[in-house]
Short mmCIF file of C-alpha atoms in Angstrom, two decimals:
data_model
loop_
_atom_site.label_atom_id
_atom_site.label_comp_id
_atom_site.label_asym_id
_atom_site.label_seq_id
_atom_site.Cartn_x
_atom_site.Cartn_y
_atom_site.Cartn_z
CA MET K 1 -0.02 -0.14 0.07
CA LEU K 2 1.62 3.86 -0.79
CA GLU K 3 0.46 6.62 0.37
CA LEU K 4 1.20 10.23 -1.03
CA TYR K 5 1.09 13.23 1.12
CA HIS K 6 1.39 15.95 -1.59
CA ASN K 7 0.59 19.29 -2.77
CA ILE K 8 -0.30 19.89 -7.10
CA ASN K 9 2.28 23.19 -7.12
CA SER K 10 5.21 21.54 -4.83
CA VAL K 11 8.55 21.24 -6.87
CA CYS K 12 9.04 17.83 -4.65
CA ALA K 13 6.07 16.27 -4.92
CA GLN K 14 5.87 17.07 -8.66
CA LYS K 15 9.20 14.45 -8.82
CA VAL K 16 7.70 11.49 -7.33
CA ARG K 17 4.24 11.54 -8.71
CA ILE K 18 6.18 11.70 -12.15
CA ALA K 19 8.57 8.54 -11.37
CA LEU K 20 5.55 6.69 -9.28
CA TYR K 21 3.52 7.11 -12.92
CA GLU K 22 6.67 6.21 -14.92
CA LYS K 23 6.77 3.03 -12.39
CA ASN K 24 2.87 1.92 -12.59
CA GLN K 25 2.10 2.72 -9.48
CA LYS K 26 -1.24 3.69 -7.81
CA VAL K 27 -1.15 5.68 -4.51
CA ASN K 28 -3.75 7.13 -1.72
CA GLU K 29 -2.62 10.95 -1.82
CA HIS K 30 -3.40 13.22 0.85
CA MET K 31 -3.51 16.82 0.25
CA LEU K 32 -1.66 19.53 1.99
CA THR K 33 -2.68 22.85 1.14
CA LEU K 34 0.74 23.83 2.53
CA GLN K 35 -0.93 27.28 3.77
CA GLY K 36 0.06 25.58 7.50
CA ASP K 37 -1.37 22.55 8.00
CA GLN K 38 2.31 21.24 6.92
CA ASN K 39 3.03 22.24 10.74
CA ASP K 40 0.10 20.19 12.17
CA PRO K 41 1.62 17.90 14.72
CA GLU K 42 0.17 14.97 13.50
CA TYR K 43 2.01 15.31 9.83
CA VAL K 44 4.98 16.67 11.78
CA LYS K 45 5.20 13.48 12.90
CA LEU K 46 5.73 11.62 9.97
CA ASN K 47 7.93 14.59 8.11
CA PRO K 48 9.60 16.47 11.26
CA ASN K 49 11.03 18.94 8.27
CA GLY K 50 7.03 19.94 7.69
CA VAL K 51 7.17 19.54 3.81
CA VAL K 52 5.99 17.52 1.15
CA PRO K 53 6.19 15.00 -0.12
CA THR K 54 6.36 12.23 2.35
CA LEU K 55 6.06 8.20 0.98
CA VAL K 56 4.54 5.41 2.97
CA HIS K 57 5.00 2.02 1.68
CA ASP K 58 3.04 -0.40 3.83
CA GLY K 59 4.09 1.00 6.87
CA ASN K 60 7.74 2.53 6.35
CA VAL K 61 7.73 6.38 6.09
CA VAL K 62 10.15 8.30 3.55
CA THR K 63 10.75 11.57 3.57
CA GLU K 64 13.02 14.51 1.34
CA SER K 65 11.75 13.82 -2.95
CA SER K 66 15.41 12.76 -3.44
CA LEU K 67 15.31 9.63 -1.10
CA ILE K 68 11.76 8.97 -2.47
CA LEU K 69 12.82 9.00 -5.96
CA TYR K 70 15.84 6.45 -4.94
CA TYR K 71 13.66 4.85 -2.82
CA ILE K 72 11.02 3.83 -5.59
CA ASP K 73 13.65 2.56 -8.12
CA ASP K 74 14.98 0.64 -5.32
CA ALA K 75 11.29 -0.94 -4.39
CA PHE K 76 10.07 -1.34 -8.01
CA PRO K 77 12.70 -2.14 -10.10
CA GLU K 78 10.73 -2.14 -13.65
CA PRO K 79 11.14 -0.19 -15.78
CA PRO K 80 14.52 1.24 -14.42
CA LEU K 81 15.00 4.80 -13.88
CA MET K 82 18.14 4.71 -12.94
CA PRO K 83 20.83 4.29 -15.62
CA LYS K 84 23.21 0.78 -15.75
CA THR K 85 27.24 2.06 -15.16
CA PRO K 86 28.22 3.86 -11.75
CA VAL K 87 29.16 6.65 -13.95
CA ALA K 88 25.70 7.44 -14.86
CA ARG K 89 24.23 6.98 -11.78
CA HIS K 90 26.74 9.22 -10.38
CA ARG K 91 24.65 11.98 -12.58
CA VAL K 92 22.00 10.96 -11.43
CA ARG K 93 22.53 11.96 -8.04
CA LEU K 94 24.61 14.21 -8.91
CA TYR K 95 21.81 16.37 -10.11
CA ASN K 96 19.91 15.50 -7.54
CA LYS K 97 22.53 17.26 -4.74
CA LEU K 98 23.35 20.13 -7.13
CA ILE K 99 19.48 20.73 -7.09
CA ASP K 100 19.09 19.46 -2.84
CA GLU K 101 21.81 21.74 -1.61
CA TYR K 102 21.42 24.56 -4.37
CA VAL K 103 18.40 24.67 -6.50
CA HIS K 104 15.44 24.09 -4.65
CA ASN K 105 16.33 27.26 -2.56
CA SER K 106 16.58 29.13 -5.20
CA CYS K 107 13.28 28.02 -6.62
CA THR K 108 11.75 28.85 -3.36
CA ILE K 109 13.37 32.44 -3.28
CA LEU K 110 12.14 33.13 -6.85
CA THR K 111 8.91 31.90 -6.54
CA PHE K 112 8.08 34.14 -3.23
CA ALA K 113 9.95 36.89 -4.73
CA THR K 114 6.80 36.94 -7.15
CA ALA K 115 4.48 34.39 -7.47
CA PHE K 116 3.70 33.84 -3.52
CA ARG K 117 4.17 37.15 -2.80
CA PRO K 118 1.10 39.08 -2.98
CA ARG K 119 -0.33 36.45 -0.79
CA PHE K 120 2.22 37.44 2.48
CA LEU K 121 1.74 41.61 1.54
CA LYS K 122 -1.79 41.25 2.28
CA MET K 123 -0.82 39.71 5.70
CA LYS K 124 0.41 41.86 8.57
CA ARG K 125 4.14 42.08 8.66
CA GLU K 126 4.02 39.81 12.35
CA GLU K 127 1.57 37.86 10.74
CA TRP K 128 3.78 36.34 8.14
CA LEU K 129 6.51 36.51 10.01
CA ALA K 130 5.07 34.31 12.49
CA GLU K 131 4.10 31.58 9.57
CA ILE K 132 7.26 31.57 8.23
CA ASN K 133 9.25 31.51 11.90
CA LYS K 134 7.00 28.01 11.92
CA ALA K 135 9.39 26.34 9.63
CA PRO K 136 11.67 23.80 11.45
CA LEU K 137 14.13 24.40 8.51
CA LYS K 138 15.61 27.65 10.36
CA ARG K 139 17.52 28.86 7.06
CA ARG K 140 14.71 29.32 4.60
CA ALA K 141 13.23 31.65 6.96
CA GLU K 142 15.76 34.19 6.46
CA TYR K 143 15.65 34.13 2.92
CA LYS K 144 11.50 33.90 2.52
CA ARG K 145 11.66 36.99 5.16
CA SER K 146 14.47 38.78 2.47
CA VAL K 147 12.29 38.14 -0.52
CA ILE K 148 8.43 39.06 1.17
CA GLU K 149 10.15 42.31 2.01
CA HIS K 150 11.80 43.04 -0.99
CA GLY K 151 11.11 40.92 -3.98
CA LEU K 152 13.53 40.76 -6.62
CA ASP K 153 15.37 43.49 -5.12
CA SER K 154 16.25 40.81 -2.27
CA GLU K 155 20.23 40.21 -1.69
CA PHE K 156 19.72 36.41 -2.43
CA VAL K 157 17.53 36.78 -5.68
CA VAL K 158 20.92 37.29 -7.77
CA ASP K 159 22.55 33.61 -6.44
CA ALA K 160 19.19 32.64 -6.91
CA LEU K 161 19.15 33.11 -10.59
CA PHE K 162 22.69 32.17 -10.99
CA GLN K 163 21.78 28.94 -9.30
CA HIS K 164 19.31 27.95 -11.85
CA LEU K 165 21.70 28.74 -14.65
CA LYS K 166 24.62 26.46 -13.30
CA LEU K 167 21.51 24.20 -13.48
CA ILE K 168 20.90 24.56 -17.40
CA SER K 169 24.35 24.55 -17.99
CA TRP K 170 24.88 21.25 -16.65
CA MET K 171 21.74 20.47 -18.68
CA ALA K 172 22.68 21.50 -21.77
CA ALA K 173 26.62 19.46 -21.85
CA ASP K 174 24.63 16.16 -20.56
CA LEU K 175 21.94 17.18 -23.57
CA LYS K 176 24.75 17.23 -26.16
CA HIS K 177 24.96 13.71 -26.02
CA SER K 178 22.07 11.96 -25.19
CA PRO K 179 18.68 12.62 -25.52
CA TYR K 180 18.07 12.40 -21.63
CA LEU K 181 19.90 14.35 -18.87
CA ALA K 182 21.56 11.00 -18.32
CA GLY K 183 21.66 9.08 -21.16
CA ASP K 184 19.60 7.30 -23.68
CA ALA K 185 16.59 6.72 -21.20
CA PHE K 186 14.41 9.03 -19.26
CA SER K 187 15.93 8.54 -15.48
CA ASN K 188 15.53 9.95 -11.50
CA ALA K 189 17.73 12.61 -12.90
CA ASP K 190 14.57 13.84 -15.60
CA CYS K 191 12.20 13.71 -12.98
CA ALA K 192 13.57 15.68 -10.36
CA VAL K 193 14.85 18.34 -13.03
CA ILE K 194 11.38 18.65 -14.80
CA PRO K 195 9.38 20.85 -11.69
CA TYR K 196 12.52 23.60 -11.78
CA ILE K 197 12.17 24.29 -15.41
CA LEU K 198 8.43 24.15 -15.50
CA ARG K 199 8.87 26.46 -11.90
CA LEU K 200 11.10 29.09 -14.12
CA GLU K 201 8.33 28.53 -17.31
CA LEU K 202 5.30 29.66 -14.76
CA LEU K 203 7.08 32.59 -13.47
CA LYS K 204 7.50 33.35 -17.13
CA LEU K 205 11.34 33.43 -17.18
CA HIS K 206 12.22 30.84 -20.01
CA GLY K 207 14.01 33.17 -21.40
CA MET K 208 16.77 32.00 -19.60
CA TRP K 209 17.42 29.03 -21.73
CA ILE K 210 16.71 30.68 -24.69
CA ALA K 211 20.12 30.24 -26.02
CA GLU K 212 20.71 26.54 -25.56
CA PRO K 213 17.91 24.72 -27.98
CA ALA K 214 18.91 21.79 -26.57
CA VAL K 215 17.39 22.28 -23.37
CA ALA K 216 14.32 23.80 -25.18
CA ASP K 217 14.11 20.30 -26.81
CA TRP K 218 14.46 18.44 -24.26
CA TRP K 219 11.42 20.35 -22.71
CA LEU K 220 9.43 19.85 -25.80
CA ARG K 221 9.37 16.41 -25.39
CA VAL K 222 9.66 15.98 -21.24
CA GLN K 223 6.10 17.92 -21.30
CA LYS K 224 4.59 15.36 -23.48
CA ARG K 225 5.00 12.72 -21.78
CA PRO K 226 2.11 10.92 -20.45
CA SER K 227 3.49 10.68 -16.47
CA VAL K 228 4.25 14.61 -17.07
CA LYS K 229 1.25 15.46 -18.65
CA ALA K 230 -1.09 13.10 -15.94
CA THR K 231 0.25 14.39 -12.83
CA VAL K 232 1.52 18.05 -13.38
CA PHE K 233 -0.58 19.58 -15.86
CA GLU K 234 -3.77 17.60 -15.79
CA ARG K 235 -3.82 17.70 -12.05
CA MET K 236 -3.45 21.40 -11.79
CA LYS K 237 -6.90 23.20 -11.17
CA GLU K 238 -7.64 26.90 -11.88
CA THR K 239 -6.54 27.99 -8.10
CA ASP K 240 -3.29 25.97 -8.49
CA TRP K 241 -2.40 28.10 -11.85
CA ALA K 242 -3.74 31.36 -10.25
CA PRO K 243 -0.51 32.61 -8.20
CA PHE K 244 1.14 32.69 -11.50
CA ARG K 245 -1.62 34.21 -13.61
CA ASN K 246 -0.99 37.88 -14.55
CA LEU K 247 2.28 38.11 -12.41
CA SER K 248 2.58 42.02 -12.08
CA PRO K 249 5.32 42.95 -12.70
CA ASP K 250 5.82 40.23 -15.40
CA PRO K 251 9.76 39.86 -13.49
CA TRP K 252 11.63 38.78 -17.06
CA PRO K 253 12.76 42.63 -17.85
CA LYS K 254 14.22 42.81 -14.27
CA VAL K 255 15.63 39.34 -14.19
CA GLN K 256 17.20 40.14 -17.56
CA ALA K 257 18.62 43.89 -15.80
CA LEU K 258 19.79 42.18 -12.73
CA LEU K 259 21.49 39.39 -15.31
CA LYS K 260 23.49 41.71 -16.91
CA ALA K 261 24.35 43.81 -13.90
CA ALA K 262 25.61 40.86 -12.57
CA MET Y 1 45.04 2.66 -9.53
CA LEU Y 2 42.54 4.83 -7.84
CA LYS Y 3 44.07 8.22 -7.02
CA LEU Y 4 42.17 10.61 -4.23
CA PHE Y 5 43.37 14.38 -4.16
CA THR Y 6 42.69 15.22 -0.62
CA ALA Y 7 44.03 18.01 1.74
CA HIS Y 8 45.51 17.47 5.13
CA ASN Y 9 42.66 17.18 7.83
CA SER Y 10 39.74 17.41 5.33
CA ILE Y 11 37.24 16.01 6.68
CA CYS Y 12 34.91 15.07 3.09
CA THR Y 13 38.21 13.08 2.51
CA GLN Y 14 38.23 11.14 5.69
CA LYS Y 15 34.96 9.80 4.59
CA VAL Y 16 36.41 7.99 1.52
CA PHE Y 17 39.70 6.96 3.09
CA LEU Y 18 37.00 5.28 5.74
CA THR Y 19 35.32 3.80 2.73
CA LEU Y 20 38.48 2.46 0.94
CA LEU Y 21 39.95 0.99 4.13
CA GLU Y 22 36.53 -0.27 5.26
CA LYS Y 23 36.10 -2.48 1.31
CA ASP Y 24 39.92 -2.80 1.71
CA LEU Y 25 41.12 -0.87 -1.69
CA PRO Y 26 44.57 0.94 -2.50
CA TRP Y 27 44.77 4.43 -3.63
CA ILE Y 28 47.37 7.00 -3.61
CA SER Y 29 47.09 10.66 -2.24
CA GLU Y 30 47.44 13.98 -3.75
CA TYR Y 31 47.77 16.50 -1.72
CA ILE Y 32 46.67 20.26 -2.37
CA ASP Y 33 47.01 23.16 -0.14
CA LEU Y 34 43.87 24.43 0.58
CA PHE Y 35 45.96 27.76 2.42
CA ASN Y 36 48.14 28.41 -0.72
CA ASN Y 37 44.81 28.36 -2.93
CA GLU Y 38 46.10 25.35 -4.90
CA GLN Y 39 42.09 23.97 -5.30
CA TYR Y 40 41.80 26.87 -7.34
CA ARG Y 41 44.17 26.09 -9.75
CA PRO Y 42 42.91 25.94 -13.28
CA ASP Y 43 43.62 22.22 -13.79
CA TYR Y 44 42.29 21.50 -10.67
CA LEU Y 45 38.96 23.48 -11.14
CA ARG Y 46 38.90 21.50 -14.55
CA LEU Y 47 38.21 17.81 -12.63
CA ASN Y 48 36.44 19.47 -9.46
CA PRO Y 49 34.92 22.76 -10.60
CA LYS Y 50 33.41 23.72 -6.86
CA GLY Y 51 37.67 23.73 -6.18
CA VAL Y 52 36.81 21.69 -3.30
CA VAL Y 53 38.53 18.33 -1.77
CA PRO Y 54 38.09 15.05 -2.20
CA THR Y 55 38.02 14.66 -6.18
CA LEU Y 56 38.78 10.44 -6.82
CA ILE Y 57 40.14 9.71 -10.37
CA HIS Y 58 38.84 6.37 -11.67
CA GLU Y 59 39.78 4.90 -14.96
CA GLY Y 60 40.42 8.45 -15.99
CA ARG Y 61 37.38 10.06 -14.68
CA ALA Y 62 37.03 12.47 -12.07
CA ILE Y 63 34.39 11.86 -9.35
CA ILE Y 64 33.49 14.31 -7.23
CA GLU Y 65 31.15 14.86 -4.35
CA SER Y 66 32.45 12.93 -1.08
CA THR Y 67 29.37 11.39 -0.30
CA LEU Y 68 28.33 10.25 -3.67
CA ILE Y 69 32.24 9.36 -4.19
CA CYS Y 70 31.67 6.44 -1.40
CA GLU Y 71 27.97 5.60 -3.35
CA TYR Y 72 30.32 4.95 -6.46
CA LEU Y 73 33.14 3.00 -4.78
CA ASP Y 74 30.39 0.71 -3.10
CA GLU Y 75 28.67 0.18 -6.62
CA VAL Y 76 31.86 -0.04 -8.93
CA PHE Y 77 33.82 -2.49 -5.84
CA LEU Y 78 31.06 -4.84 -4.61
CA GLU Y 79 32.72 -6.69 -1.90
CA PRO Y 80 32.32 -6.28 1.34
CA SER Y 81 28.73 -4.14 0.65
CA LEU Y 82 28.66 -0.79 2.80
CA VAL Y 83 25.39 -0.26 1.04
CA PRO Y 84 22.21 -1.99 3.24
CA LYS Y 85 19.61 -4.31 1.19
CA THR Y 86 16.43 -3.12 1.31
CA PRO Y 87 15.13 0.08 -0.40
CA TYR Y 88 13.84 1.12 3.51
CA GLU Y 89 17.45 0.96 4.80
CA ARG Y 90 18.69 2.29 1.31
CA SER Y 91 16.61 5.27 2.20
CA GLN Y 92 17.45 6.07 5.42
CA MET Y 93 21.24 5.11 5.37
CA ARG Y 94 20.81 8.03 3.02
CA ARG Y 95 19.15 10.49 5.80
CA TRP Y 96 22.17 10.39 7.84
CA SER Y 97 24.34 11.08 4.40
CA LYS Y 98 21.41 14.21 3.92
CA HIS Y 99 22.11 15.20 7.38
CA ILE Y 100 25.48 15.80 7.36
CA ASP Y 101 25.54 17.53 3.76
CA GLU Y 102 22.26 19.96 4.02
CA GLY Y 103 23.65 20.96 7.51
CA VAL Y 104 26.28 19.41 9.59
CA PHE Y 105 28.43 19.87 6.88
CA GLU Y 106 28.44 23.43 7.02
CA ALA Y 107 28.20 23.60 10.79
CA THR Y 108 31.44 21.69 11.38
CA ARG Y 109 33.06 24.34 8.96
CA GLU Y 110 31.61 27.10 10.99
CA ILE Y 111 32.45 25.91 14.38
CA SER Y 112 35.68 24.88 13.39
CA PHE Y 113 36.10 27.72 11.63
CA SER Y 114 35.60 29.84 14.55
CA ALA Y 115 37.39 27.73 16.64
CA MET Y 116 40.70 27.03 14.48
CA PHE Y 117 41.30 28.84 11.52
CA ARG Y 118 40.10 32.12 12.48
CA ASP Y 119 43.16 32.92 14.41
CA LYS Y 120 45.06 31.50 11.39
CA MET Y 121 42.94 34.37 8.94
CA ARG Y 122 43.99 36.83 11.70
CA GLY Y 123 47.50 36.32 10.67
CA MET Y 124 46.72 37.26 6.85
CA SER Y 125 47.14 40.59 5.69
CA GLU Y 126 43.60 42.35 4.96
CA GLU Y 127 44.63 41.79 0.97
CA GLN Y 128 45.65 38.18 1.72
CA ARG Y 129 42.03 37.85 3.50
CA GLN Y 130 40.40 39.79 0.84
CA GLY Y 131 41.93 37.67 -1.82
CA ARG Y 132 40.57 34.33 -0.01
CA TYR Y 133 37.14 35.87 0.09
CA ARG Y 134 37.17 37.00 -3.75
CA ASN Y 135 38.28 33.16 -4.02
CA ILE Y 136 35.12 31.62 -3.36
CA GLY Y 137 32.53 31.88 -5.79
CA ASP Y 138 29.42 30.75 -3.90
CA PRO Y 139 27.99 34.15 -1.97
CA GLY Y 140 26.47 32.02 0.90
CA ARG Y 141 29.55 30.36 1.46
CA LYS Y 142 31.68 33.41 1.25
CA ALA Y 143 29.00 35.25 3.87
CA ARG Y 144 29.20 32.31 6.06
CA MET Y 145 33.23 33.10 6.08
CA MET Y 146 32.89 36.10 6.43
CA SER Y 147 30.52 35.99 9.16
CA THR Y 148 32.40 33.59 10.97
CA TYR Y 149 35.59 35.22 11.13
CA GLU Y 150 33.93 38.97 12.30
CA GLN Y 151 32.06 37.39 15.01
CA GLY Y 152 33.28 34.13 15.77
CA CYS Y 153 30.51 31.96 18.12
CA GLU Y 154 28.60 35.21 17.67
CA SER Y 155 27.90 34.39 13.88
CA PRO Y 156 24.16 33.69 13.16
CA PHE Y 157 25.76 30.71 10.92
CA VAL Y 158 27.16 29.35 14.04
CA GLU Y 159 23.93 28.95 15.90
CA GLN Y 160 22.52 27.24 13.27
CA GLY Y 161 24.89 24.76 13.18
CA LEU Y 162 24.39 24.14 16.67
CA PHE Y 163 20.81 23.32 15.80
CA ALA Y 164 21.76 21.27 12.87
CA PHE Y 165 24.38 18.83 15.10
CA GLU Y 166 21.12 19.05 18.24
CA LYS Y 167 19.13 17.23 15.26
CA MET Y 168 21.09 14.59 13.86
CA PHE Y 169 22.61 13.34 17.76
CA GLY Y 170 18.88 13.95 18.80
CA GLU Y 171 17.93 11.19 15.64
CA MET Y 172 21.22 9.35 16.11
CA GLU Y 173 20.02 9.04 20.10
CA GLU Y 174 16.53 7.90 18.70
CA THR Y 175 17.21 5.80 16.13
CA LEU Y 176 19.99 3.61 18.31
CA ALA Y 177 17.89 3.34 21.28
CA ASP Y 178 16.58 0.14 19.93
CA GLY Y 179 19.64 -1.67 20.42
CA ARG Y 180 21.00 -1.57 17.12
CA PRO Y 181 25.00 -1.38 17.24
CA TRP Y 182 25.11 0.86 13.25
CA LEU Y 183 23.04 3.49 12.85
CA VAL Y 184 21.35 1.74 10.06
CA GLY Y 185 21.17 -1.87 11.52
CA GLN Y 186 22.64 -4.85 12.19
CA ASP Y 187 25.50 -3.65 9.64
CA PHE Y 188 28.17 -1.07 9.46
CA SER Y 189 27.12 1.15 6.40
CA LEU Y 190 27.89 4.32 4.47
CA GLY Y 191 25.48 5.93 7.42
CA ASP Y 192 28.31 5.36 9.74
CA VAL Y 193 30.88 6.54 7.33
CA SER Y 194 28.65 9.97 7.04
CA VAL Y 195 28.73 10.42 10.69
CA MET Y 196 32.00 9.65 11.87
CA PRO Y 197 34.58 12.11 10.75
CA PHE Y 198 32.67 15.04 11.90
CA ALA Y 199 31.93 12.93 15.42
CA ALA Y 200 35.78 12.90 14.67
CA ARG Y 201 36.31 16.42 14.67
CA LEU Y 202 34.42 17.77 17.79
CA ASP Y 203 36.20 14.97 19.67
CA TYR Y 204 39.11 16.69 18.69
CA LEU Y 205 37.80 20.30 19.05
CA SER Y 206 36.92 18.84 22.99
CA ILE Y 207 33.45 19.95 22.49
CA LEU Y 208 31.68 16.70 21.51
CA ASP Y 209 30.45 15.80 25.24
CA VAL Y 210 28.23 18.85 25.06
CA TRP Y 211 26.15 17.02 23.02
CA ILE Y 212 26.09 13.46 23.57
CA LYS Y 213 27.34 13.40 27.09
CA LYS Y 214 23.47 12.67 28.14
CA ARG Y 215 22.70 10.73 25.02
CA PRO Y 216 24.03 7.18 26.54
CA TYR Y 217 23.09 5.27 23.22
CA VAL Y 218 25.36 7.68 20.74
CA THR Y 219 28.01 7.98 23.04
CA ALA Y 220 28.55 3.85 22.97
CA TRP Y 221 27.89 3.75 19.18
CA TRP Y 222 31.06 6.77 18.95
CA GLN Y 223 33.38 4.41 21.05
CA ARG Y 224 31.96 1.22 18.82
CA ALA Y 225 33.33 3.77 16.05
CA LYS Y 226 36.29 4.39 16.94
CA GLY Y 227 37.24 1.02 17.84
CA ARG Y 228 37.02 0.28 14.06
CA PRO Y 229 40.32 -0.25 12.42
CA SER Y 230 39.70 2.18 9.65
CA TYR Y 231 38.72 4.50 12.18
CA TYR Y 232 42.34 4.94 13.12
CA SER Y 233 44.01 4.58 9.67
CA ALA Y 234 41.56 7.15 7.98
CA ILE Y 235 41.50 9.81 10.63
CA ALA Y 236 43.88 9.04 14.08
CA LYS Y 237 46.91 7.96 12.18
CA LEU Y 238 47.15 10.72 9.49
CA LEU Y 239 47.02 13.51 12.06
CA THR Y 240 49.94 14.84 13.30
CA GLY Y 241 50.70 15.48 17.08
CA ASP Y 242 51.07 19.03 16.25
CA GLN Y 243 47.26 19.07 14.47
CA ILE Y 244 46.29 16.71 17.24
CA GLN Y 245 47.58 19.47 19.81
CA ALA Y 246 45.85 22.65 17.91
CA MET Y 247 42.68 21.50 17.70
CA ALA Y 248 42.17 20.36 21.39
CA ALA Y 249 43.67 23.96 22.06
CA SER Y 250 41.59 25.93 20.14
CA GLY Y 251 38.45 23.77 20.72
CA VAL Y 252 38.82 24.77 24.55
CA ARG Y 253 38.50 28.45 24.02
CA ILE Y 254 35.09 28.57 22.61
CA LYS Y 255 33.65 25.50 24.70
CA SER Y 256 32.33 26.83 27.39
CA GLN Y 257 30.34 29.83 24.94
CA ILE Y 258 29.34 26.55 22.46
CA ALA Y 259 27.76 24.79 25.72
CA ALA Y 260 25.90 28.25 27.03
CA LYS Y 261 24.69 28.26 23.59
CA HIS Y 262 23.44 24.27 23.02
CA VAL Y 263 22.03 25.28 26.54
CA GLU Y 264 19.49 27.67 24.79
CA VAL Y 265 19.00 25.81 21.68
CA VAL Y 266 17.81 22.92 23.94
CA ASN Y 267 15.51 25.50 25.86
CA GLY Y 268 13.75 26.19 22.84
CA SER Y 269 15.12 29.39 22.70
CA THR Y 270 14.85 31.43 19.01
CA LEU Y 271 17.69 31.77 17.90
CA GLY Y 272 17.96 31.28 14.38
CA ALA Y 273 14.37 32.58 14.12
CA VAL Y 274 14.02 35.73 11.83
CA ALA Y 275 12.39 39.21 12.75
#
C-alpha cells in the first residue's frame, strides 16, 4: 500500500508523482494546502521538517524527495529510472545533489519573490513572520523574509538566478550527447529537474534557456510524456494556476537587468 | 590504481578514506594545499569545478562530492558492501548523509572556523584575506566565512550549526535506542561512514560531549566507531601531534560559549528565528 502526502504545485511532490507514474504505481493521496497544515503536529510526526512530499509504503515512512526517488527505483525496479553504469548513476546523483543543496532553495527564493509574494503582502508583518518562523528549517525563513520584503530586489535573488543557470548549463552539456539528462533513457535525473524548469516557465523566465536549444528541445519532449501530462499539467486546477497568472510586474525584464548587471 | 586528491585534515576526504579502507581498496593520495589556494588552480578546477577536496580519479574520470564518491565506490567494488540491501534501509542510510550534506557539514566548517582557522586568518594581511574571500565563488559560503571571521561563535551561522548538530545527534539517539549497533541496523554502512569524521572533529575540538554526554546510545556508538581499524587508519593515524594539539587548544577556547548556546538551543530559544 502506497500513501503520498503532497501538494499539486510543490516541486518536490511533482518529482515523486512523475516517478510513481513512470513505475505504474497507484497511490492513496493526502493533499496539503501548505498554508499552515504542514506544521500540524500529526503531519510533523511523519515529516519532522514539515515539508511535502512524504511517502508511506507498507508502513515505512520515507521523506525527502530525492531519497523517495531512489526508494521508488529500489522498491519497484521496472521500468528502471536509474541508469546501469556507476558513472551514469553518479551523474543522476549529482543532479539531485545540486538541486537539494542549491536549486531548491533558489526556486523558493524566486517563487516567493514573485508569485507567492502578494499573499504575504496582504497580511500584517507579524502574521507572516510568525508563519515563516514556524518552519523547522531555520535557514529558509531568512530567505523568505528577505524576498517577501524586497521581492526581486532581495540580496538573495541574483545567486538564485545563477544556481538555475548552473543547472541549465549542466543540462545543455549532457543533452549535447544524449537525449535525456543521464543517457539514452528517461531517469530520476529528468524526474528531478522537470519541476524546476516548469517553475521557471510559470514565472515567465523561460528566456533563461533561450541560448540553449538542446534544453528547449528536451523541455518540449518531456512535457509530452504521459507521466508529466497526467501528474503535473492535468492535475493543475484554476487555483493552482492562479498565483502564476498575471504576475505583476512581469519578472522577466527585471531578471534580465539583474543578470546583465551581475 | 585509484587516485584521490585530498588536503590535510579534510573531513570530507576522511569519509572516502574510511570507505576505501573498509573495502580494502588501495589508492594513492595527492595533497592540495588549501592555504596556498591550490584548489583554485585551473587544472584542478577542471576536475572539480567547486574547487574543493576530495576528487577521486577512477579509469581516467573525475568523480566528485564525497558522499557520492562513497556510493560510487560501493557500486564499482561490490564486496564487502557498505550499502544495505532493502530499499527502506537504503533510504535510511541516505538520510544520514543528507543530515551531513545539508546542515552538519556547514555547521562543522563554521564551528571549526571559529575555533581554529579564524586565528590563522587573523595572521593574514587584509589583502590576503580579501583574496581568500574573492576566490570563493558561492556567495552563501562567502557570507558564512566573513561572518564567522568577524563574529566567531556569535555568528548566526554558528547558532544554526548548533541546531544542525542537535537535530542529528537527537535523531541518532532515537534511532540507536532500539539496541542496534550501527545507524542503519546490524551492519556498519555508509550511514556510519558519513557521520564519523564529523563526530571526530568535535571530539578533537573537545566539544563533542556538549551534544553526546546525555545521550548514552550515541556515546556507545561513538566508542564502537572509534574502535574500528578503519577509524585509526583514516583519521587518527594521519593527524600529526601538532594538529591534534592545535585542535584541542582552540576547541577549549570556545567550549564554554558553545556549551552556553547549546543550552539555549535545547531550551527551545528563538536562536535563528528571523525578525
